[in-house]
PDB file of C-alpha atoms in Angstrom:
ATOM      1  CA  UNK A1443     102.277 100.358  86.255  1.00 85.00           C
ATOM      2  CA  UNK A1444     104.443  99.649  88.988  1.00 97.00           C
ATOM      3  CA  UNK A1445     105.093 101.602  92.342  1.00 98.00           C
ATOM      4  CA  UNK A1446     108.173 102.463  94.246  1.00 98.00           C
ATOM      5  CA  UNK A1447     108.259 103.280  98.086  1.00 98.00           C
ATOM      6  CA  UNK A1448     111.609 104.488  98.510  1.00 98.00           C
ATOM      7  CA  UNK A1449     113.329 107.950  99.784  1.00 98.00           C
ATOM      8  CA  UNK A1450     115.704 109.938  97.584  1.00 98.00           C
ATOM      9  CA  UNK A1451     118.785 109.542  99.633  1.00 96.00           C
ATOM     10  CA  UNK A1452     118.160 105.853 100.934  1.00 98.00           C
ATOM     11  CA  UNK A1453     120.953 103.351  98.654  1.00 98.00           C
ATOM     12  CA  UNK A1454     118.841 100.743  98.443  1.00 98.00           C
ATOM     13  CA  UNK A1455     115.734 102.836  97.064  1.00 98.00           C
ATOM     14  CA  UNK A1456     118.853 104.406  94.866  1.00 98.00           C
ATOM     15  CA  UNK A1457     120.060 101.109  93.630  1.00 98.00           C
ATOM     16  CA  UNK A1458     116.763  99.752  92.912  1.00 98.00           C
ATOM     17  CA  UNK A1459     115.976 102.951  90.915  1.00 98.00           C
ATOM     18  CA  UNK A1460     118.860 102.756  88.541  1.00 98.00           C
ATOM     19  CA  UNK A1461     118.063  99.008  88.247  1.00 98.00           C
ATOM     20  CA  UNK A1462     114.639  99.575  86.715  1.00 98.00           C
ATOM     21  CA  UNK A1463     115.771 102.647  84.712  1.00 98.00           C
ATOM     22  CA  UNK A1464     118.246 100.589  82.951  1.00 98.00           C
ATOM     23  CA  UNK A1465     115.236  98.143  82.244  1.00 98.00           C
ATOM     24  CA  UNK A1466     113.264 101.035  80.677  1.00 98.00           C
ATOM     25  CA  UNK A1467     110.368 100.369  83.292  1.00 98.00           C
ATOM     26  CA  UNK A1468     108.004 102.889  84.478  1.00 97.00           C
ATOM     27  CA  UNK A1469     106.507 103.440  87.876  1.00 97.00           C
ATOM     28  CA  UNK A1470     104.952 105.593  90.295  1.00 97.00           C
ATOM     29  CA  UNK A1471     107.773 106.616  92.593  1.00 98.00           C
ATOM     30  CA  UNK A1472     105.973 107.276  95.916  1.00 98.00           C
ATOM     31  CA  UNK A1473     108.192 108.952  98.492  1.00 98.00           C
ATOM     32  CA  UNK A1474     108.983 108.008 102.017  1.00 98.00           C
ATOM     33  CA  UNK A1475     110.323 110.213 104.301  1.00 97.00           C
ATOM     34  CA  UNK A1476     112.582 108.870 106.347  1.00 97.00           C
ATOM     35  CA  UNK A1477     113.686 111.702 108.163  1.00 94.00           C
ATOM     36  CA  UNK A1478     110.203 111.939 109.529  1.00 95.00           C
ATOM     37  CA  UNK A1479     110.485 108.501 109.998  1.00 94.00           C
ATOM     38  CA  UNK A1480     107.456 107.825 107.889  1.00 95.00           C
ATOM     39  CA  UNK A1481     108.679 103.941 107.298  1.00 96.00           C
ATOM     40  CA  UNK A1482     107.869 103.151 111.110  1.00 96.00           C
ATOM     41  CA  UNK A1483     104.245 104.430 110.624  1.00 96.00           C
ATOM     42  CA  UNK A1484     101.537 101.552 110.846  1.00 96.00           C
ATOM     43  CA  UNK A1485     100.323 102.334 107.276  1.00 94.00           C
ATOM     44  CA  UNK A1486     104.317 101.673 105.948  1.00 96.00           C
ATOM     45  CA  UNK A1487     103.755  98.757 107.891  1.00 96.00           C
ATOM     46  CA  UNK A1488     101.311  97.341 106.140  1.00 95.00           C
ATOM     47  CA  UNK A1489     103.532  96.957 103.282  1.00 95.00           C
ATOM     48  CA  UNK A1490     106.555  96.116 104.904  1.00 97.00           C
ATOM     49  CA  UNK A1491     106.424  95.237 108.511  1.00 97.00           C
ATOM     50  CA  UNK A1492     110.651  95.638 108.340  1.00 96.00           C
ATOM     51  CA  UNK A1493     109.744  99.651 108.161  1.00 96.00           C
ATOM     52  CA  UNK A1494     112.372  99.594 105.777  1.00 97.00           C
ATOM     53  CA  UNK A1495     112.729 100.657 101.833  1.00 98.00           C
ATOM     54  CA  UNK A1496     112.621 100.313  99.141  1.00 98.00           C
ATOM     55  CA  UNK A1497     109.287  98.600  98.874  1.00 98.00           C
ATOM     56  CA  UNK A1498     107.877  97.721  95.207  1.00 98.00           C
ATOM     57  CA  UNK A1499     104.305  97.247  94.380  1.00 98.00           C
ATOM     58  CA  UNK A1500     103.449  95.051  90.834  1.00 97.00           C
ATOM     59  CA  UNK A1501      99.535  94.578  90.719  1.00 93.00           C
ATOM     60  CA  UNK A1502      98.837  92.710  94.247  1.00 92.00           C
ATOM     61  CA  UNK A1503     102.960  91.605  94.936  1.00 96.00           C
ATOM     62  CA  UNK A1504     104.345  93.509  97.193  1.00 97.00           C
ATOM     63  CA  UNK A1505     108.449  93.360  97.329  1.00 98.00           C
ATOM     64  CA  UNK A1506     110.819  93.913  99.479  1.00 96.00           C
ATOM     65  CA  UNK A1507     114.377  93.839  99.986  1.00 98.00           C
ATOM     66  CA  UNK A1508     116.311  95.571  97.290  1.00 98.00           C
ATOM     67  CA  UNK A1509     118.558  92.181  96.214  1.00 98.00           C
ATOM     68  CA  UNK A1510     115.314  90.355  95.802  1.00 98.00           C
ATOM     69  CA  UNK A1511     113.460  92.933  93.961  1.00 98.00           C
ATOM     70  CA  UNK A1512     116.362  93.338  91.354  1.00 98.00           C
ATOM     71  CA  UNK A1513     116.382  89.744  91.086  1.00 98.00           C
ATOM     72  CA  UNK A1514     112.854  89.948  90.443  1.00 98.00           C
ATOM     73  CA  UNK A1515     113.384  92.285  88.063  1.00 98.00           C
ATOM     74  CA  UNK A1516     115.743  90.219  86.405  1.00 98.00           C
ATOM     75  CA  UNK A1517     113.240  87.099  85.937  1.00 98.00           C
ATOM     76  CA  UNK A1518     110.257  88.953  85.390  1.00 98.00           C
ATOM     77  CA  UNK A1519     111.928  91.665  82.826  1.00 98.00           C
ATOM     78  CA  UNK A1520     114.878  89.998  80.986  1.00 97.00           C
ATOM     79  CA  UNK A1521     115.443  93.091  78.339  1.00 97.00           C
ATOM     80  CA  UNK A1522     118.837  94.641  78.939  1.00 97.00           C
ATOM     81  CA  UNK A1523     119.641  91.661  80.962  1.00 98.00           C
ATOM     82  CA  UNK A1524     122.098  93.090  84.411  1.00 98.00           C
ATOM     83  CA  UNK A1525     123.365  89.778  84.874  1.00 98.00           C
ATOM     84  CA  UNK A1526     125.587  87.874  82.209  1.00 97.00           C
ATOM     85  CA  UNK A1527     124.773  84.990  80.140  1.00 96.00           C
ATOM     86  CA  UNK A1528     127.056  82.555  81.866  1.00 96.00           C
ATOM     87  CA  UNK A1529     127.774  81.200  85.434  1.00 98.00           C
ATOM     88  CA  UNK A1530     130.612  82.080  86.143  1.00 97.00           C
ATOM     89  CA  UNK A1531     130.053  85.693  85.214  1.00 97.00           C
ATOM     90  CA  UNK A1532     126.296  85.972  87.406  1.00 98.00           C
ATOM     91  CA  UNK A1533     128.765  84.435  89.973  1.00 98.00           C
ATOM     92  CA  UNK A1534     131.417  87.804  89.900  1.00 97.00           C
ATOM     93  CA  UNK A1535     128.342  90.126  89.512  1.00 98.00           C
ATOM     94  CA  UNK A1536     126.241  88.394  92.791  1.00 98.00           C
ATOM     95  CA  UNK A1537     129.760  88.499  94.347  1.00 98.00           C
ATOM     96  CA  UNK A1538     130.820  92.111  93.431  1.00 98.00           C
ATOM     97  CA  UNK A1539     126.706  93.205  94.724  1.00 98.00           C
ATOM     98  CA  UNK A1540     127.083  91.163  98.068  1.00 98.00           C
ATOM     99  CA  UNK A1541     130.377  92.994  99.095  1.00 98.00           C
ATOM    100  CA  UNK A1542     128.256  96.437  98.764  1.00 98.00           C
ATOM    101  CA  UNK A1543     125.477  95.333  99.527  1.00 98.00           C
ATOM    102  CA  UNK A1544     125.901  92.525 102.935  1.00 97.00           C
ATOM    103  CA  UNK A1545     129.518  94.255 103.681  1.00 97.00           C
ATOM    104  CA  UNK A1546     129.952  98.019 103.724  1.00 98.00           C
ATOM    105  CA  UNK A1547     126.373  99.034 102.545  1.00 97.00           C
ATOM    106  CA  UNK A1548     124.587  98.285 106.240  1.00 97.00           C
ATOM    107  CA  UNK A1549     127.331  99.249 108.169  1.00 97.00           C
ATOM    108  CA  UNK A1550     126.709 102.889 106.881  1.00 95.00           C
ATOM    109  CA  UNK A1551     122.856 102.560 106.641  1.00 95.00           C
ATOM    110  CA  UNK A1552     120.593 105.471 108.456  1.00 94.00           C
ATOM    111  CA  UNK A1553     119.564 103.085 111.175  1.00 94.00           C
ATOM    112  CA  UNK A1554     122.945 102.123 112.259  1.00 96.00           C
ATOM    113  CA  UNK A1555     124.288 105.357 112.412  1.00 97.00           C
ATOM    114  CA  UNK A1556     120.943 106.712 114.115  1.00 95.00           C
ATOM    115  CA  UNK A1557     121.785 104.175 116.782  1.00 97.00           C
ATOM    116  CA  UNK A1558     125.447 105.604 117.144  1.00 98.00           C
ATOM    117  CA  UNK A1559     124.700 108.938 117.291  1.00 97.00           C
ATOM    118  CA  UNK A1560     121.180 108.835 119.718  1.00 96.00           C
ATOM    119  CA  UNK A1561     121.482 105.521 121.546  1.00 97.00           C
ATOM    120  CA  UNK A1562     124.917 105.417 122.118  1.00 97.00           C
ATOM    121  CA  UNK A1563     125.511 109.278 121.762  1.00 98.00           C
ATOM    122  CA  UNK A1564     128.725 108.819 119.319  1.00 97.00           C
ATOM    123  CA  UNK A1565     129.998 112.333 118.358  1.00 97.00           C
ATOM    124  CA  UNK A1566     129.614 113.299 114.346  1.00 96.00           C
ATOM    125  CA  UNK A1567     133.140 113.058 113.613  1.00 97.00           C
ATOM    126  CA  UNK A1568     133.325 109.788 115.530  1.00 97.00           C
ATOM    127  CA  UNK A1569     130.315 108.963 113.117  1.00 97.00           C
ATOM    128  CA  UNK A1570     131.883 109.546 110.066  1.00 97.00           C
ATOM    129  CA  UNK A1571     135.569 107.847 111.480  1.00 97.00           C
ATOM    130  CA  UNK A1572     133.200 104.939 111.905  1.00 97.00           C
ATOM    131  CA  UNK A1573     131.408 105.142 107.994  1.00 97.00           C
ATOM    132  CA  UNK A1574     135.368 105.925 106.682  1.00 97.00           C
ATOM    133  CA  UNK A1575     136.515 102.933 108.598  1.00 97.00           C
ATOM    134  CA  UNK A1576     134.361 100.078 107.016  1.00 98.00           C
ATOM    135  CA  UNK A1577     134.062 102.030 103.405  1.00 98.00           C
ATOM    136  CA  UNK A1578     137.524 102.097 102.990  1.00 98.00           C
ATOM    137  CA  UNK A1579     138.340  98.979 104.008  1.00 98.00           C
ATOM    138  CA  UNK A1580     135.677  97.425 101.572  1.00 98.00           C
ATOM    139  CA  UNK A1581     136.570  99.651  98.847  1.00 98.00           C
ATOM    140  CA  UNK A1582     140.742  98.493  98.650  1.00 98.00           C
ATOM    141  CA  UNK A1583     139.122  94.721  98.498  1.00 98.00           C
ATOM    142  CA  UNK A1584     136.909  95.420  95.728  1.00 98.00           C
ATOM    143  CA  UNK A1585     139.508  97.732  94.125  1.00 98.00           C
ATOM    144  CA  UNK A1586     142.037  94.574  94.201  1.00 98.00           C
ATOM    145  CA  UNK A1587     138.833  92.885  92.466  1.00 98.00           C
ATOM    146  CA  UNK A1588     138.955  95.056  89.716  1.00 98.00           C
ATOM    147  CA  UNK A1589     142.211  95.552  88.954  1.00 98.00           C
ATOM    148  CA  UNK A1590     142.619  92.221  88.235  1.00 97.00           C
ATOM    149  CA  UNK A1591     139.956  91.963  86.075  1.00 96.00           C
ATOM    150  CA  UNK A1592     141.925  92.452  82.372  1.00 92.00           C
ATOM    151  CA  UNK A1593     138.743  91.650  80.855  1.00 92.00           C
ATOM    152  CA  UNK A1594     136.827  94.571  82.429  1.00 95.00           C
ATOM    153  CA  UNK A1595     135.519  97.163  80.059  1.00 96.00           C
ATOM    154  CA  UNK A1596     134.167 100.646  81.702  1.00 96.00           C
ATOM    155  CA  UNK A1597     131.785  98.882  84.107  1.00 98.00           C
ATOM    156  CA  UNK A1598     132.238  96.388  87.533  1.00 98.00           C
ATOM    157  CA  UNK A1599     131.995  93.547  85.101  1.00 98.00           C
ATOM    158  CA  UNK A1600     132.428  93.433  81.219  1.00 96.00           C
ATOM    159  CA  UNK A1601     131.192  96.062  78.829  1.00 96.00           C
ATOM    160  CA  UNK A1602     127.652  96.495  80.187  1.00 97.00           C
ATOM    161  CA  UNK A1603     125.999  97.724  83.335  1.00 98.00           C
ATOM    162  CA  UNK A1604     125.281  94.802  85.648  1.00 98.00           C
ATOM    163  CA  UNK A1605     123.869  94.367  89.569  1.00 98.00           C
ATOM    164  CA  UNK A1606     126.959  95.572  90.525  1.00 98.00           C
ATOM    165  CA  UNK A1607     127.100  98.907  88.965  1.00 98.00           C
ATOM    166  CA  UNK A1608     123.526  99.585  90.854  1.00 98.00           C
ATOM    167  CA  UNK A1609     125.072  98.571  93.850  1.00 98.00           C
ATOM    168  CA  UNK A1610     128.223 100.420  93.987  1.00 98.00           C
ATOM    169  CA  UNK A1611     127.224 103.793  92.281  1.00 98.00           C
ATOM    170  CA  UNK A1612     124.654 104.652  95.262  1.00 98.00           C
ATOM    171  CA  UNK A1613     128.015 103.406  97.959  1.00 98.00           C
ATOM    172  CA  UNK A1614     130.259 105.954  96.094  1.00 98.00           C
ATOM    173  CA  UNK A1615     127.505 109.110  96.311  1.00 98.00           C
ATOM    174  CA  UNK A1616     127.687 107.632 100.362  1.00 98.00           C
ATOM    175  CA  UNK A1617     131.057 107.381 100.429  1.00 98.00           C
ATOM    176  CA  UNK A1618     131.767 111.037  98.904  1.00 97.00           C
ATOM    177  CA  UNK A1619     128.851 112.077 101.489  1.00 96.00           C
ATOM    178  CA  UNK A1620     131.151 110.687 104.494  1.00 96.00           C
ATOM    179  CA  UNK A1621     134.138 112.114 103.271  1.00 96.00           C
ATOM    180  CA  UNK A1622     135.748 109.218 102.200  1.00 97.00           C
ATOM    181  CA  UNK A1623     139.541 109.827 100.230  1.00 97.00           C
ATOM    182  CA  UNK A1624     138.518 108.288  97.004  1.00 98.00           C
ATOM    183  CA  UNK A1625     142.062 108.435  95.372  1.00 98.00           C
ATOM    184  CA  UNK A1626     143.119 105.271  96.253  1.00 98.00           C
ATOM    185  CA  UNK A1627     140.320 103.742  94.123  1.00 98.00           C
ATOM    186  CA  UNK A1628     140.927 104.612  90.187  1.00 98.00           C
ATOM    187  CA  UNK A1629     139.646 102.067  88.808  1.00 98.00           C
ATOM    188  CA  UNK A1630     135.750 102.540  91.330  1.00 98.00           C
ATOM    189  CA  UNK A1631     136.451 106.243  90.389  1.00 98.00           C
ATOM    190  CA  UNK A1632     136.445 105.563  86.674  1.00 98.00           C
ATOM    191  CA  UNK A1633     133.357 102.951  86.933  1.00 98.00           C
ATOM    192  CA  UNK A1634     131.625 105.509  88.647  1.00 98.00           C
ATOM    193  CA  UNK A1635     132.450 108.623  86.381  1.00 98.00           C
ATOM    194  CA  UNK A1636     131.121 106.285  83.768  1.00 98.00           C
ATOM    195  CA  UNK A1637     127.997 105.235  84.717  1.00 98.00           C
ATOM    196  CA  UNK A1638     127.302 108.730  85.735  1.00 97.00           C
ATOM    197  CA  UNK A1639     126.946 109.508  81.785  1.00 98.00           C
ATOM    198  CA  UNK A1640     124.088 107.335  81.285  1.00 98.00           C
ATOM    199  CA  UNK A1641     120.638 108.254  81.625  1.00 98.00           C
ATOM    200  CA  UNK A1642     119.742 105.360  83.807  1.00 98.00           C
ATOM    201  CA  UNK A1643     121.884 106.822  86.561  1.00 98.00           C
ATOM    202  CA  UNK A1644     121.247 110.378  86.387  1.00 98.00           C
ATOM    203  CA  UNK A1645     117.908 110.291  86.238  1.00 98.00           C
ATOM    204  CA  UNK A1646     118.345 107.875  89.379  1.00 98.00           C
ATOM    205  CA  UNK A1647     120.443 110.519  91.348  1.00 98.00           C
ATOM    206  CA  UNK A1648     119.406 111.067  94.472  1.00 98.00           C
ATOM    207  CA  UNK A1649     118.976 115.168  94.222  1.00 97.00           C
ATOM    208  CA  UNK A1650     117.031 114.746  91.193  1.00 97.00           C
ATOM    209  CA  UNK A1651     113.899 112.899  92.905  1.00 97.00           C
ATOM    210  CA  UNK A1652     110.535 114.612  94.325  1.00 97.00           C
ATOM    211  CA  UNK A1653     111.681 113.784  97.756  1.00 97.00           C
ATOM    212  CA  UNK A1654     115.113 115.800  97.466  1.00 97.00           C
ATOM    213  CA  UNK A1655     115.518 119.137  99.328  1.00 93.00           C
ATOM    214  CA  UNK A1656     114.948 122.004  96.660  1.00 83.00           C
ATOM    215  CA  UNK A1657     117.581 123.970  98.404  1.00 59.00           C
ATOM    216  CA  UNK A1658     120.510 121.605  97.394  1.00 44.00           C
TER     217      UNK A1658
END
């Protein structure tokens, strides 16, 4: 049995969760509160001295990083493969993943925003003009992406989920969170209303997890 440090509303704990659902693994899902900021706490530490989650525990490896630790996944579990067979494929899937994940993902992530709004005492609608700014702008590239695609079925890449659907499903629940205009994105829109039909993903939701607030 594997464990999962992560926090219901965190992407990265989000994408990592719909990774392993789609693999049909279990684990322990052991919840870190962020708000509280549990992650900086020495014990966190221990397991990642980042502070930062998701963390996954297998046996005596400890992981961290959510692209490594779905890579991982993907060696150590190869069952309902999230990568395609051939190279050029893995290559549009890592590529598709690293746009969410290295280019609009961190630019919205808790700490940076934190920063903005206590360190540098940025307003909340300046906040949000700042997670709208760098969202949108990633989400027209990607949109061009997939357009073009003729090949695409109902997911980022071909007619299975992939890397890339864990990655951008937890950017659109952020995006709708920041008020992002999603019109301009029909075909993200239709990836995401998708995906959000399988079990994998729902049972991944954010809301649905231990950690969520019972009042939403």
């Amino acid at each position: 049995m594997m464990a999962l440090y992560g926090y219901f509303r965190s992407s990265t704990s989000y994408r990592t969760r719909i990774a392993m659902n789609l693999k049909s693994l279990d684990y322990d899902y052991i919840a870190v509160n962020l708000a509280q900021d549990e992650q900086l706490e020495s014990a966190f530490k221990l397991l990642n001295p980042q502070g930062l989650v998701p963390v996954l525990q297998a046996d005596d490896l400890l992981l961290y990083q959510s692209p490594a630790i779905l890579e991982w996944l993907e060696d150590i579990y190869p069952d309902n493969p999230l990568l395609p067979k051939d190279a050029s494929g893995r290559m549009q899937v890592r590529a598709i993943s690293a746009m969410i994940g290295c280019d609009i993902h961190p630019l919205n992530n808790r700490r940076i925003l934190q920063y903005l709004r206590n360190e540098l005492s940025v307003d909340e609608e300046d906040v949000i003009t700042w997670c709208n700014r760098w969202i949108t702008e990633g989400f027209a590239a990607l949109e061009k992406i997939l357009a073009k695609d003729k090949t695409r079925g109902k997911f980022c890449y071909g007619d299975n989920p992939t890397l890339a659907d864990c990655y951008l499903i937890p950017q659109v629940a952020s995006a709708r969170r920041f008020k992002v205009d999603l019109s301009a994105y029909p075909n993200i829109i239709e990836i995401d209303a998708h995906c959000r039909r399988l079990k994998a993903f729902t049972d991944a939701d954010p809301m649905v997890q231990p950690d969520a607030p019972k009042s939403q």
